[in-house]
Amino acid sequence: MRNLAEPLDIHARMRSRHPAIVSGDVTLSYAAFAERVRNCAGALLAHGVRQGALVGLALKDSVDHLVLLFSLARIGAVIVPMDWRWSQAEKARLVRHMSLGFVIVEAEAAAIGDARMLRPDGSWAAAPAAPMVLEPDRPVILSLSSGTTGRPTGPLATHAQMLARIANQLVTLTFSQHDRYLLATPLYFGGGRAFALTHLHIGATLILCPPPYQPEALVAEIADKTADTSFLVPTQIRRLLALDDAALARARGLRLLISSGAPLRPEERREIARRITPGFIEYYASTEGGGITVLTPQGQKQHPDSVGCAAFMVTVEIVDDAHRTLPPDQIGQVRYRGPGVAQQIYREPDKTAAPFRGGWFYPGDLGRMNAAGYLTLLGRAKDVILRGGVNIYPLEIEQVLAEHPAVAEAAVLPQPHAELGETILAAVVAHTPLSAEVLAAHCRSRLAPYKQPARIVFLNALPRNSAGKVVKAMIDISDA
């Protein structure tokens, strides 16, 4: 394959009536979907979009969004995902920094900076079909790796790299053309978009269930649409687990449930296997390279504290500050390489030099790998707390805090200290009443003295980005 959209024409010929997309009461066959992609690609050309053009895509989670993803790929343009929920200032900042000439928006959306607004309508489906650009090394997607906080940046991935990521998913996660995949995360979000592209690329059925929704509604959609695979972030899974067994029973038709973004606790995994599906997989992945490691049901039993072993065609290593490979069980920087890994941050040579080195990508995570090849993450390198000259890894403490039955989630941060340099602050969200004294006693029984939080504060919630990840820099403890 030389273009991400290439298989659609094959599906349209060989499996023309097979459902490609189910959205509410509407079902679109592969013949109809592929035709819309070809015609909308022609409409893009008619509006002046050319090969290599960077095009912002700021549509809601809809059939049109999926069509335009493949239409842009078909003509050799570069997709720049934008969240339609962003403020005008956030959108304008991205348009300005990336010099976007076009942005595809909803009919009612306001203009954004100097970019030309493209608003798909019924006429696009009647445009002459566009030919396909067959250049696998041509860039196809520029995914933002830092949302819109600060200066927006992102890796540039080619068709060949995205096709390699699809192969990674097929082998590692066991997707197939027979799946009915429930899309329950935004298409702007890397995980939601990647799995949607994969399932349509391989000829599976994609069921749209865009947020927001209540967990009961998600369960109902799984059952009513006979979905058998899905991807959810940990926050969504925890909301499902909060339902009683009767309410959750209808979700048990899932063959495969995938989670990524942050590790779940061992007891949560066991509950998922018992109450939802035994086919639960954790997937450690990145915007820059796609899937890195996979933790299967068997791996969850044997290596419960890890994020799994290397995904298909991926090599993972732990190295020291001089980039030398460390022996098993030594703590160091995580790096990985594979055919799906991007090689640059777009227009940011200063930000490319550090994380992309000698064909390897350094995601900024610290970890250790055991002799069996299972990787355990210890947090972000920039988050390490230096207390009295000793490195403290926040993730280890966060996991201990989360073991307390009253704790919903926790984030560990440094706080300045005149003598020690830094001490440990724990920001905790509790779902039942809990005192700092009780939680401190819990930590004393499980952590060495120098790892125990010097201060514990309770918050109503932890701030998150669009991918559902906690943003520690935005944690405000001024009123705690």
GROMACS .gro file of C-alpha atoms in nm:
model
  480
    1MET     CA    1   0.000   0.000   0.000
    2ARG     CA    2   0.125   0.348  -0.089
    3ASN     CA    3  -0.156   0.568   0.041
    4LEU     CA    4  -0.357   0.548   0.362
    5ALA     CA    5  -0.680   0.568   0.163
    6GLU     CA    6  -0.584   0.307  -0.099
    7PRO     CA    7  -0.770   0.007   0.052
    8LEU     CA    8  -1.105   0.189   0.044
    9ASP     CA    9  -1.135   0.142  -0.330
   10ILE     CA   10  -1.063  -0.230  -0.286
   11HIS     CA   11  -1.326  -0.264  -0.013
   12ALA     CA   12  -1.573  -0.079  -0.234
   13ARG     CA   13  -1.526  -0.340  -0.508
   14MET     CA   14  -1.487  -0.657  -0.305
   15ARG     CA   15  -1.713  -0.588  -0.003
   16SER     CA   16  -1.935  -0.317  -0.144
   17ARG     CA   17  -2.233  -0.377   0.086
   18HIS     CA   18  -2.035  -0.433   0.404
   19PRO     CA   19  -2.112  -0.155   0.656
   20ALA     CA   20  -1.826   0.089   0.689
   21ILE     CA   21  -1.979   0.341   0.932
   22VAL     CA   22  -2.280   0.324   1.162
   23SER     CA   23  -2.390   0.660   1.299
   24GLY     CA   24  -2.715   0.651   1.492
   25ASP     CA   25  -2.977   0.507   1.256
   26VAL     CA   26  -2.763   0.567   0.946
   27THR     CA   27  -2.539   0.299   0.797
   28LEU     CA   28  -2.292   0.377   0.519
   29SER     CA   29  -2.161   0.088   0.308
   30TYR     CA   30  -1.802   0.068   0.185
   31ALA     CA   31  -1.919   0.142  -0.170
   32ALA     CA   32  -2.093   0.460  -0.051
   33PHE     CA   33  -1.811   0.562   0.185
   34ALA     CA   34  -1.537   0.518  -0.077
   35GLU     CA   35  -1.742   0.718  -0.329
   36ARG     CA   36  -1.782   1.005  -0.084
   37VAL     CA   37  -1.408   1.000  -0.012
   38ARG     CA   38  -1.325   1.015  -0.386
   39ASN     CA   39  -1.574   1.294  -0.454
   40CYS     CA   40  -1.479   1.503  -0.151
   41ALA     CA   41  -1.116   1.465  -0.256
   42GLY     CA   42  -1.220   1.614  -0.588
   43ALA     CA   43  -1.397   1.900  -0.408
   44LEU     CA   44  -1.079   1.973  -0.213
   45LEU     CA   45  -0.884   2.001  -0.539
   46ALA     CA   46  -1.155   2.228  -0.680
   47HIS     CA   47  -1.116   2.456  -0.377
   48GLY     CA   48  -0.742   2.487  -0.436
   49VAL     CA   49  -0.600   2.228  -0.194
   50ARG     CA   50  -0.290   2.073  -0.348
   51GLN     CA   51  -0.035   1.804  -0.267
   52GLY     CA   52   0.168   1.894   0.040
   53ALA     CA   53  -0.077   2.159   0.163
   54LEU     CA   54  -0.126   2.169   0.541
   55VAL     CA   55  -0.500   2.162   0.607
   56GLY     CA   56  -0.657   2.209   0.950
   57LEU     CA   57  -0.943   1.968   1.020
   58ALA     CA   58  -1.179   2.113   1.282
   59LEU     CA   59  -1.496   1.907   1.236
   60LYS     CA   60  -1.715   1.739   1.496
   61ASP     CA   61  -1.697   1.361   1.545
   62SER     CA   62  -1.904   1.274   1.241
   63VAL     CA   63  -1.917   1.082   0.915
   64ASP     CA   64  -1.791   1.397   0.737
   65HIS     CA   65  -1.487   1.405   0.963
   66LEU     CA   66  -1.400   1.047   0.869
   67VAL     CA   67  -1.458   1.113   0.500
   68LEU     CA   68  -1.232   1.418   0.503
   69LEU     CA   69  -0.951   1.234   0.683
   70PHE     CA   70  -0.928   0.993   0.392
   71SER     CA   71  -1.000   1.255   0.124
   72LEU     CA   72  -0.706   1.466   0.237
   73ALA     CA   73  -0.485   1.157   0.247
   74ARG     CA   74  -0.601   1.058  -0.103
   75ILE     CA   75  -0.481   1.380  -0.267
   76GLY     CA   76  -0.150   1.398  -0.079
   77ALA     CA   77  -0.240   1.684   0.155
   78VAL     CA   78  -0.126   1.693   0.519
   79ILE     CA   79  -0.394   1.661   0.789
   80VAL     CA   80  -0.356   1.894   1.088
   81PRO     CA   81  -0.611   1.778   1.349
   82MET     CA   82  -0.782   2.060   1.540
   83ASP     CA   83  -1.033   2.024   1.820
   84TRP     CA   84  -1.353   2.204   1.719
   85ARG     CA   85  -1.409   2.275   2.091
   86TRP     CA   86  -1.100   2.499   2.115
   87SER     CA   87  -1.144   2.869   2.168
   88GLN     CA   88  -1.093   3.102   1.872
   89ALA     CA   89  -0.763   3.216   2.025
   90GLU     CA   90  -0.634   2.857   2.045
   91LYS     CA   91  -0.734   2.787   1.686
   92ALA     CA   92  -0.582   3.113   1.562
   93ARG     CA   93  -0.255   3.039   1.742
   94LEU     CA   94  -0.224   2.706   1.562
   95VAL     CA   95  -0.318   2.853   1.223
   96ARG     CA   96  -0.057   3.125   1.267
   97HIS     CA   97   0.223   2.902   1.394
   98MET     CA   98   0.172   2.628   1.133
   99SER     CA   99   0.094   2.877   0.852
  100LEU     CA  100  -0.222   2.687   0.760
  101GLY     CA  101  -0.371   2.796   0.430
  102PHE     CA  102  -0.698   2.604   0.477
  103VAL     CA  103  -0.915   2.491   0.767
  104ILE     CA  104  -1.214   2.259   0.719
  105VAL     CA  105  -1.487   2.368   0.961
  106GLU     CA  106  -1.855   2.324   1.040
  107ALA     CA  107  -2.103   2.543   0.852
  108GLU     CA  108  -2.162   2.767   1.154
  109ALA     CA  109  -1.797   2.807   1.256
  110ALA     CA  110  -1.633   3.148   1.263
  111ALA     CA  111  -1.331   3.241   1.052
  112ILE     CA  112  -0.990   3.156   1.196
  113GLY     CA  113  -0.700   3.393   1.136
  114ASP     CA  114  -0.589   3.430   0.776
  115ALA     CA  115  -0.672   3.074   0.672
  116ARG     CA  116  -0.935   3.004   0.411
  117MET     CA  117  -1.240   2.832   0.563
  118LEU     CA  118  -1.372   2.525   0.378
  119ARG     CA  119  -1.726   2.422   0.477
  120PRO     CA  120  -1.832   2.083   0.333
  121ASP     CA  121  -2.189   2.070   0.202
  122GLY     CA  122  -2.398   1.851  -0.025
  123SER     CA  123  -2.222   1.977  -0.338
  124TRP     CA  124  -1.897   1.813  -0.229
  125ALA     CA  125  -2.046   1.466  -0.277
  126ALA     CA  126  -2.122   1.552  -0.640
  127ALA     CA  127  -1.771   1.670  -0.731
  128PRO     CA  128  -1.570   1.469  -0.987
  129ALA     CA  129  -1.360   1.199  -0.820
  130ALA     CA  130  -0.996   1.285  -0.756
  131PRO     CA  131  -0.706   1.057  -0.850
  132MET     CA  132  -0.497   0.909  -0.571
  133VAL     CA  133  -0.143   1.023  -0.494
  134LEU     CA  134   0.070   0.709  -0.454
  135GLU     CA  135   0.381   0.834  -0.273
  136PRO     CA  136   0.433   0.644   0.054
  137ASP     CA  137   0.704   0.879   0.180
  138ARG     CA  138   0.481   1.185   0.147
  139PRO     CA  139   0.372   1.333   0.484
  140VAL     CA  140   0.006   1.270   0.567
  141ILE     CA  141  -0.056   1.386   0.924
  142LEU     CA  142   0.086   1.643   1.163
  143SER     CA  143  -0.041   1.546   1.509
  144LEU     CA  144  -0.002   1.792   1.793
  145SER     CA  145   0.191   1.640   2.080
  146SER     CA  146   0.125   1.919   2.329
  147GLY     CA  147  -0.232   2.028   2.259
  148THR     CA  148  -0.253   2.406   2.246
  149THR     CA  149  -0.062   2.480   2.565
  150GLY     CA  150   0.229   2.709   2.488
  151ARG     CA  151   0.363   2.682   2.136
  152PRO     CA  152   0.183   2.408   1.939
  153THR     CA  153   0.422   2.147   1.802
  154GLY     CA  154   0.389   1.806   1.651
  155PRO     CA  155   0.558   1.521   1.464
  156LEU     CA  156   0.514   1.484   1.091
  157ALA     CA  157   0.425   1.126   0.989
  158THR     CA  158   0.426   0.984   0.637
  159HIS     CA  159   0.186   0.741   0.471
  160ALA     CA  160   0.447   0.465   0.510
  161GLN     CA  161   0.483   0.536   0.882
  162MET     CA  162   0.107   0.539   0.937
  163LEU     CA  163   0.073   0.213   0.741
  164ALA     CA  164   0.341   0.060   0.965
  165ARG     CA  165   0.144   0.171   1.272
  166ILE     CA  166  -0.163  -0.002   1.132
  167ALA     CA  167   0.038  -0.322   1.087
  168ASN     CA  168   0.157  -0.284   1.447
  169GLN     CA  169  -0.203  -0.264   1.568
  170LEU     CA  170  -0.325  -0.557   1.358
  171VAL     CA  171  -0.059  -0.793   1.492
  172THR     CA  172  -0.032  -0.657   1.846
  173LEU     CA  173  -0.400  -0.590   1.917
  174THR     CA  174  -0.562  -0.856   1.691
  175PHE     CA  175  -0.795  -0.626   1.497
  176SER     CA  176  -0.964  -0.776   1.189
  177GLN     CA  177  -1.200  -0.684   0.905
  178HIS     CA  178  -1.479  -0.868   1.090
  179ASP     CA  179  -1.470  -0.632   1.391
  180ARG     CA  180  -1.745  -0.389   1.486
  181TYR     CA  181  -1.541  -0.116   1.652
  182LEU     CA  182  -1.710   0.137   1.880
  183LEU     CA  183  -1.548   0.480   1.848
  184ALA     CA  184  -1.610   0.638   2.188
  185THR     CA  185  -1.326   0.895   2.200
  186PRO     CA  186  -1.293   1.217   1.996
  187LEU     CA  187  -1.148   1.193   1.646
  188TYR     CA  188  -0.919   1.485   1.728
  189PHE     CA  189  -0.758   1.270   1.998
  190GLY     CA  190  -0.468   1.060   1.865
  191GLY     CA  191  -0.596   0.727   1.996
  192GLY     CA  192  -0.949   0.778   1.868
  193ARG     CA  193  -0.831   0.891   1.525
  194ALA     CA  194  -0.566   0.619   1.488
  195PHE     CA  195  -0.802   0.332   1.568
  196ALA     CA  196  -1.072   0.480   1.344
  197LEU     CA  197  -0.830   0.503   1.051
  198THR     CA  198  -0.712   0.148   1.113
  199HIS     CA  199  -1.057  -0.008   1.119
  200LEU     CA  200  -1.170   0.164   0.801
  201HIS     CA  201  -0.837   0.085   0.635
  202ILE     CA  202  -0.885  -0.289   0.702
  203GLY     CA  203  -1.255  -0.298   0.611
  204ALA     CA  204  -1.410  -0.335   0.956
  205THR     CA  205  -1.726  -0.157   1.074
  206LEU     CA  206  -1.691   0.168   1.268
  207ILE     CA  207  -1.972   0.263   1.509
  208LEU     CA  208  -1.976   0.632   1.602
  209CYS     CA  209  -2.051   0.705   1.967
  210PRO     CA  210  -1.893   1.047   2.023
  211PRO     CA  211  -1.871   1.195   2.372
  212PRO     CA  212  -2.016   1.340   2.584
  213TYR     CA  213  -2.240   1.064   2.714
  214GLN     CA  214  -2.327   0.898   3.040
  215PRO     CA  215  -2.168   0.557   3.108
  216GLU     CA  216  -2.511   0.392   3.091
  217ALA     CA  217  -2.554   0.527   2.737
  218LEU     CA  218  -2.214   0.389   2.636
  219VAL     CA  219  -2.309   0.044   2.762
  220ALA     CA  220  -2.638   0.063   2.574
  221GLU     CA  221  -2.461   0.156   2.251
  222ILE     CA  222  -2.221  -0.138   2.287
  223ALA     CA  223  -2.514  -0.375   2.323
  224ASP     CA  224  -2.758  -0.219   2.074
  225LYS     CA  225  -2.499  -0.190   1.795
  226THR     CA  226  -2.338  -0.530   1.880
  227ALA     CA  227  -1.993  -0.373   1.911
  228ASP     CA  228  -1.717  -0.623   1.984
  229THR     CA  229  -1.407  -0.400   2.009
  230SER     CA  230  -1.341  -0.055   2.154
  231PHE     CA  231  -1.080   0.181   2.295
  232LEU     CA  232  -1.138   0.383   2.612
  233VAL     CA  233  -0.910   0.599   2.823
  234PRO     CA  234  -0.875   0.506   3.192
  235THR     CA  235  -1.117   0.777   3.307
  236GLN     CA  236  -1.392   0.633   3.086
  237ILE     CA  237  -1.323   0.279   3.209
  238ARG     CA  238  -1.343   0.388   3.572
  239ARG     CA  239  -1.682   0.545   3.506
  240LEU     CA  240  -1.802   0.214   3.364
  241LEU     CA  241  -1.669   0.024   3.665
  242ALA     CA  242  -1.869   0.256   3.893
  243LEU     CA  243  -2.190   0.104   3.749
  244ASP     CA  244  -2.350  -0.190   3.924
  245ASP     CA  245  -2.329  -0.536   3.769
  246ALA     CA  246  -2.679  -0.522   3.625
  247ALA     CA  247  -2.613  -0.195   3.444
  248LEU     CA  248  -2.272  -0.312   3.317
  249ALA     CA  249  -2.385  -0.657   3.203
  250ARG     CA  250  -2.475  -0.544   2.849
  251ALA     CA  251  -2.112  -0.444   2.782
  252ARG     CA  252  -1.991  -0.801   2.816
  253GLY     CA  253  -2.023  -0.860   2.443
  254LEU     CA  254  -1.687  -0.691   2.389
  255ARG     CA  255  -1.420  -0.929   2.257
  256LEU     CA  256  -1.150  -0.670   2.299
  257LEU     CA  257  -1.116  -0.355   2.511
  258ILE     CA  258  -0.804  -0.140   2.482
  259SER     CA  259  -0.682   0.133   2.714
  260SER     CA  260  -0.397   0.379   2.677
  261GLY     CA  261  -0.285   0.714   2.813
  262ALA     CA  262  -0.208   0.604   3.170
  263PRO     CA  263  -0.165   0.266   3.341
  264LEU     CA  264  -0.455   0.113   3.532
  265ARG     CA  265  -0.405  -0.047   3.870
  266PRO     CA  266  -0.380  -0.430   3.889
  267GLU     CA  267  -0.705  -0.454   4.084
  268GLU     CA  268  -0.881  -0.242   3.819
  269ARG     CA  269  -0.759  -0.476   3.545
  270ARG     CA  270  -0.891  -0.774   3.735
  271GLU     CA  271  -1.227  -0.603   3.775
  272ILE     CA  272  -1.240  -0.524   3.402
  273ALA     CA  273  -1.170  -0.888   3.318
  274ARG     CA  274  -1.438  -1.007   3.559
  275ARG     CA  275  -1.711  -0.752   3.488
  276ILE     CA  276  -1.659  -0.639   3.125
  277THR     CA  277  -1.432  -0.863   2.918
  278PRO     CA  278  -1.134  -1.094   2.973
  279GLY     CA  279  -0.995  -0.950   2.649
  280PHE     CA  280  -0.854  -0.634   2.806
  281ILE     CA  281  -0.525  -0.493   2.671
  282GLU     CA  282  -0.317  -0.195   2.781
  283TYR     CA  283  -0.129  -0.017   2.504
  284TYR     CA  284   0.161   0.218   2.576
  285ALA     CA  285   0.176   0.450   2.274
  286SER     CA  286   0.284   0.797   2.167
  287THR     CA  287   0.190   1.060   1.913
  288GLU     CA  288   0.539   1.040   1.767
  289GLY     CA  289   0.556   0.666   1.707
  290GLY     CA  290   0.227   0.488   1.767
  291GLY     CA  291   0.228   0.167   1.970
  292ILE     CA  292   0.534   0.100   2.187
  293THR     CA  293   0.443  -0.184   2.424
  294VAL     CA  294   0.142  -0.405   2.487
  295LEU     CA  295   0.027  -0.567   2.812
  296THR     CA  296  -0.192  -0.868   2.734
  297PRO     CA  297  -0.423  -1.046   2.981
  298GLN     CA  298  -0.148  -1.302   3.044
  299GLY     CA  299   0.111  -1.029   3.092
  300GLN     CA  300  -0.116  -0.854   3.341
  301LYS     CA  301  -0.104  -1.164   3.560
  302GLN     CA  302   0.270  -1.223   3.532
  303HIS     CA  303   0.397  -0.861   3.528
  304PRO     CA  304   0.121  -0.652   3.691
  305ASP     CA  305   0.337  -0.342   3.745
  306SER     CA  306   0.456  -0.316   3.385
  307VAL     CA  307   0.317  -0.162   3.067
  308GLY     CA  308   0.405  -0.475   2.871
  309CYS     CA  309   0.661  -0.588   2.617
  310ALA     CA  310   0.752  -0.440   2.279
  311ALA     CA  311   0.479  -0.413   2.017
  312PHE     CA  312   0.518  -0.561   1.668
  313MET     CA  313   0.822  -0.426   1.476
  314VAL     CA  314   0.924  -0.203   1.770
  315THR     CA  315   1.254  -0.216   1.962
  316VAL     CA  316   1.254  -0.070   2.313
  317GLU     CA  317   1.562   0.002   2.527
  318ILE     CA  318   1.656   0.161   2.859
  319VAL     CA  319   1.966   0.381   2.834
  320ASP     CA  320   2.176   0.605   3.059
  321ASP     CA  321   2.251   0.973   3.003
  322ALA     CA  322   2.531   0.877   2.762
  323HIS     CA  323   2.279   0.672   2.554
  324ARG     CA  324   2.435   0.339   2.655
  325THR     CA  325   2.201   0.043   2.692
  326LEU     CA  326   2.148  -0.051   3.056
  327PRO     CA  327   2.121  -0.408   3.189
  328PRO     CA  328   1.786  -0.547   3.310
  329ASP     CA  329   1.620  -0.379   3.609
  330GLN     CA  330   1.831  -0.062   3.588
  331ILE     CA  331   1.649   0.273   3.579
  332GLY     CA  332   1.711   0.499   3.280
  333GLN     CA  333   1.557   0.676   2.983
  334VAL     CA  334   1.313   0.490   2.760
  335ARG     CA  335   1.387   0.497   2.389
  336TYR     CA  336   1.237   0.306   2.098
  337ARG     CA  337   1.247   0.276   1.722
  338GLY     CA  338   1.045   0.114   1.445
  339PRO     CA  339   0.906   0.180   1.097
  340GLY     CA  340   0.610   0.374   1.235
  341VAL     CA  341   0.816   0.629   1.428
  342ALA     CA  342   0.823   0.986   1.293
  343GLN     CA  343   1.164   1.144   1.246
  344GLN     CA  344   1.104   1.510   1.312
  345ILE     CA  345   0.900   1.776   1.488
  346TYR     CA  346   0.757   1.991   1.211
  347ARG     CA  347   0.952   2.315   1.160
  348GLU     CA  348   1.118   2.276   1.500
  349PRO     CA  349   1.484   2.169   1.452
  350ASP     CA  350   1.564   2.264   1.812
  351LYS     CA  351   1.286   2.036   1.941
  352THR     CA  352   1.381   1.755   1.702
  353ALA     CA  353   1.744   1.724   1.808
  354ALA     CA  354   1.686   1.600   2.164
  355PRO     CA  355   1.405   1.343   2.131
  356PHE     CA  356   1.506   1.210   1.785
  357ARG     CA  357   1.856   1.068   1.797
  358GLY     CA  358   2.022   0.813   1.570
  359GLY     CA  359   1.692   0.666   1.454
  360TRP     CA  360   1.561   0.637   1.811
  361PHE     CA  361   1.283   0.838   1.972
  362TYR     CA  362   1.311   0.940   2.338
  363PRO     CA  363   0.960   1.009   2.471
  364GLY     CA  364   1.091   1.162   2.796
  365ASP     CA  365   0.982   0.869   3.014
  366LEU     CA  366   1.191   0.695   3.277
  367GLY     CA  367   1.164   0.322   3.325
  368ARG     CA  368   1.328  -0.011   3.375
  369MET     CA  369   1.301  -0.336   3.180
  370ASN     CA  370   1.323  -0.682   3.330
  371ALA     CA  371   1.500  -0.981   3.178
  372ALA     CA  372   1.178  -1.098   3.014
  373GLY     CA  373   1.148  -0.769   2.821
  374TYR     CA  374   0.863  -0.616   3.023
  375LEU     CA  375   0.884  -0.240   3.066
  376THR     CA  376   0.789  -0.061   3.388
  377LEU     CA  377   0.744   0.317   3.370
  378LEU     CA  378   0.853   0.538   3.657
  379GLY     CA  379   0.723   0.870   3.532
  380ARG     CA  380   0.845   1.158   3.320
  381ALA     CA  381   1.212   1.251   3.340
  382LYS     CA  382   1.116   1.615   3.394
  383ASP     CA  383   0.892   1.515   3.688
  384VAL     CA  384   1.165   1.344   3.892
  385ILE     CA  385   1.188   1.494   4.241
  386LEU     CA  386   1.541   1.549   4.375
  387ARG     CA  387   1.517   1.524   4.753
  388GLY     CA  388   1.846   1.566   4.936
  389GLY     CA  389   2.036   1.436   4.633
  390VAL     CA  390   1.812   1.128   4.592
  391ASN     CA  391   1.592   1.076   4.285
  392ILE     CA  392   1.225   1.020   4.372
  393TYR     CA  393   0.999   0.879   4.099
  394PRO     CA  394   0.646   1.022   4.136
  395LEU     CA  395   0.468   0.731   3.965
  396GLU     CA  396   0.579   0.488   4.235
  397ILE     CA  397   0.426   0.708   4.505
  398GLU     CA  398   0.111   0.773   4.300
  399GLN     CA  399   0.057   0.398   4.270
  400VAL     CA  400   0.086   0.356   4.648
  401LEU     CA  401  -0.159   0.640   4.709
  402ALA     CA  402  -0.402   0.487   4.461
  403GLU     CA  403  -0.397   0.159   4.654
  404HIS     CA  404  -0.595   0.323   4.934
  405PRO     CA  405  -0.963   0.237   4.880
  406ALA     CA  406  -1.078   0.597   4.934
  407VAL     CA  407  -0.843   0.744   4.672
  408ALA     CA  408  -0.982   0.798   4.322
  409GLU     CA  409  -0.658   0.936   4.177
  410ALA     CA  410  -0.340   1.114   4.282
  411ALA     CA  411  -0.060   1.324   4.138
  412VAL     CA  412   0.279   1.371   4.304
  413LEU     CA  413   0.472   1.696   4.259
  414PRO     CA  414   0.788   1.857   4.395
  415GLN     CA  415   0.770   2.144   4.638
  416PRO     CA  416   1.070   2.365   4.715
  417HIS     CA  417   1.259   2.305   5.041
  418ALA     CA  418   1.541   2.520   5.177
  419GLU     CA  419   1.750   2.232   5.310
  420LEU     CA  420   1.658   1.932   5.092
  421GLY     CA  421   1.606   2.116   4.764
  422GLU     CA  422   1.270   1.952   4.702
  423THR     CA  423   1.019   1.751   4.902
  424ILE     CA  424   0.710   1.559   4.798
  425LEU     CA  425   0.361   1.702   4.758
  426ALA     CA  426   0.066   1.472   4.691
  427ALA     CA  427  -0.250   1.612   4.529
  428VAL     CA  428  -0.530   1.363   4.591
  429VAL     CA  429  -0.888   1.320   4.472
  430ALA     CA  430  -1.089   1.106   4.717
  431HIS     CA  431  -1.428   0.952   4.641
  432THR     CA  432  -1.509   0.895   5.012
  433PRO     CA  433  -1.409   1.102   5.317
  434LEU     CA  434  -1.039   1.072   5.395
  435SER     CA  435  -0.795   1.260   5.616
  436ALA     CA  436  -0.433   1.346   5.540
  437GLU     CA  437  -0.327   1.167   5.858
  438VAL     CA  438  -0.488   0.838   5.754
  439LEU     CA  439  -0.336   0.859   5.406
  440ALA     CA  440   0.006   0.946   5.550
  441ALA     CA  441  -0.010   0.636   5.769
  442HIS     CA  442  -0.097   0.432   5.460
  443CYS     CA  443   0.217   0.568   5.289
  444ARG     CA  444   0.439   0.501   5.592
  445SER     CA  445   0.347   0.134   5.581
  446ARG     CA  446   0.445   0.102   5.214
  447LEU     CA  447   0.719   0.356   5.138
  448ALA     CA  448   1.067   0.432   5.264
  449PRO     CA  449   1.078   0.745   5.482
  450TYR     CA  450   1.239   0.962   5.213
  451LYS     CA  451   0.961   0.871   4.963
  452GLN     CA  452   0.671   0.970   5.188
  453PRO     CA  453   0.476   1.286   5.098
  454ALA     CA  454   0.569   1.583   5.313
  455ARG     CA  455   0.231   1.736   5.235
  456ILE     CA  456  -0.102   1.593   5.120
  457VAL     CA  457  -0.374   1.815   4.976
  458PHE     CA  458  -0.721   1.716   4.858
  459LEU     CA  459  -0.875   1.847   4.535
  460ASN     CA  460  -1.210   1.798   4.367
  461ALA     CA  461  -1.044   1.695   4.039
  462LEU     CA  462  -0.711   1.690   3.859
  463PRO     CA  463  -0.673   1.899   3.541
  464ARG     CA  464  -0.654   1.700   3.217
  465ASN     CA  465  -0.574   1.765   2.854
  466SER     CA  466  -0.786   1.655   2.558
  467ALA     CA  467  -0.626   1.309   2.570
  468GLY     CA  468  -0.746   1.258   2.927
  469LYS     CA  469  -0.396   1.281   3.076
  470VAL     CA  470  -0.333   1.469   3.399
  471VAL     CA  471  -0.147   1.799   3.340
  472LYS     CA  472   0.062   1.848   3.652
  473ALA     CA  473   0.168   2.198   3.553
  474MET     CA  474  -0.196   2.309   3.581
  475ILE     CA  475  -0.258   2.170   3.931
  476ASP     CA  476  -0.360   2.458   4.158
  477ILE     CA  477  -0.323   2.401   4.531
  478SER     CA  478  -0.364   2.764   4.635
  479ASP     CA  479  -0.708   2.697   4.789
  480ALA     CA  480  -0.634   2.347   4.912
   0.00000   0.00000   0.00000
